[in-house]
Tab-separated table of C-alpha atoms in Angstrom:
chain	number	residue	atom	x	y	z
A	9	MET	CA	98.160	122.469	102.814
A	10	HIS	CA	96.172	125.185	100.792
A	11	ILE	CA	97.309	125.797	97.309
A	12	SER	CA	96.185	128.623	95.124
A	13	GLU	CA	94.720	128.166	91.705
A	14	ASP	CA	97.349	129.789	90.096
A	15	ARG	CA	99.962	127.601	91.563
A	16	ILE	CA	97.835	124.553	90.176
A	17	SER	CA	97.521	125.978	86.954
A	18	HIS	CA	101.367	126.219	86.885
A	19	ILE	CA	101.694	122.973	87.680
A	20	ALA	CA	99.481	121.539	85.497
A	21	HIS	CA	100.940	123.465	82.731
A	22	LYS	CA	104.225	122.205	83.248
A	23	ILE	CA	102.658	118.497	83.841
A	24	TYR	CA	101.228	119.102	80.019
A	25	ASP	CA	104.278	120.750	78.580
A	26	LYS	CA	106.447	117.929	79.833
A	27	LEU	CA	104.081	115.013	78.803
A	28	TYR	CA	103.558	116.659	75.103
A	29	ASN	CA	107.275	117.737	74.526
A	30	ASP	CA	108.396	114.178	75.419
A	31	ASP	CA	105.997	112.677	73.082
A	32	LEU	CA	104.466	110.964	76.064
A	33	ALA	CA	101.130	111.741	75.436
A	34	ASP	CA	99.028	113.361	72.534
A	35	PHE	CA	95.941	115.518	73.555
A	36	PRO	CA	93.389	116.298	70.990
A	37	ASP	CA	92.022	118.970	73.358
A	38	GLU	CA	94.355	121.111	75.292
A	39	ARG	CA	91.800	122.726	77.520
A	40	ARG	CA	90.293	119.269	78.467
A	41	ALA	CA	93.879	117.928	79.254
A	42	LEU	CA	94.502	120.761	81.520
A	43	ASP	CA	91.240	120.379	83.271
A	44	SER	CA	91.788	116.975	84.032
A	45	ILE	CA	95.321	117.626	85.091
A	46	LYS	CA	93.994	120.368	87.692
A	47	GLY	CA	91.380	118.031	88.614
A	48	ALA	CA	93.801	115.319	89.492
A	49	ILE	CA	96.048	117.828	91.415
A	50	GLU	CA	93.178	119.366	93.232
A	51	GLY	CA	91.934	115.997	94.442
A	52	PHE	CA	95.444	114.984	95.510
A	53	PHE	CA	96.047	118.268	97.781
A	54	SER	CA	92.253	117.644	98.978
A	55	ILE	CA	93.288	114.416	100.246
A	56	MET	CA	96.368	115.243	101.621
A	57	GLU	CA	94.373	117.929	103.578
A	58	GLN	CA	92.111	115.502	105.206
A	59	VAL	CA	94.916	113.082	105.867
A	60	ASP	CA	96.422	116.192	107.881
A	61	GLN	CA	93.525	117.299	109.670
A	62	ALA	CA	92.689	113.523	110.506
A	63	VAL	CA	96.000	113.202	112.073
A	64	ARG	CA	96.088	116.630	114.038
A	65	ALA	CA	92.779	115.985	115.281
A	66	LYS	CA	94.274	112.418	116.586
A	67	LEU	CA	97.083	114.315	118.401
A	68	ALA	CA	94.712	116.957	119.911
A	69	SER	CA	92.684	114.085	121.275
A	70	TYR	CA	95.885	112.978	123.608
A	71	SER	CA	95.124	113.169	127.297
A	72	GLN	CA	98.735	114.532	127.723
A	73	ALA	CA	98.944	117.214	125.073
A	74	LYS	CA	101.904	117.113	122.539
A	75	VAL	CA	103.536	120.433	121.670
A	76	PRO	CA	103.179	120.949	117.892
A	77	GLY	CA	106.520	121.189	116.346
A	78	SER	CA	108.435	119.097	119.240
A	79	ARG	CA	110.349	116.087	118.466
A	80	GLU	CA	107.611	114.006	119.774
A	81	TRP	CA	105.033	115.507	118.008
A	82	GLU	CA	106.928	115.284	114.940
A	83	ILE	CA	107.510	111.538	115.276
A	84	LEU	CA	103.778	110.774	116.077
A	85	TYR	CA	102.696	113.076	113.294
A	86	GLN	CA	104.718	111.047	110.660
A	87	LYS	CA	103.618	107.657	112.239
A	88	PHE	CA	99.872	108.625	112.325
A	89	TYR	CA	100.106	110.227	108.711
A	90	ALA	CA	101.634	107.134	107.281
A	91	GLU	CA	98.756	105.327	109.063
A	92	GLU	CA	96.057	107.226	107.581
A	93	LEU	CA	97.559	107.047	104.060
A	94	ALA	CA	97.593	103.480	104.518
A	95	LYS	CA	93.463	103.346	105.413
A	96	ARG	CA	93.212	105.613	102.240
A	97	LYS	CA	94.945	103.103	100.436
A	98	TRP	CA	97.687	105.674	99.179
């Protein structure tokens, strides 16, 4: 899944505001805090994209092709997705 830079920025600001307004964290440098939050979000989506690609490649390698969106494909996708996350300790 690709997520735009604007969306990442919006999410980062929401997280920053929530942490700050609920007195859960104090940030001496707002810009640096936002950059760290954005980096974490980008890293998360990057890993999820890698997992998705690995699962789709595994499904595509089956000798009897599964139709994307079919019930069988969805079940296998979820199973392989969970396995791939476990391999990466997520």
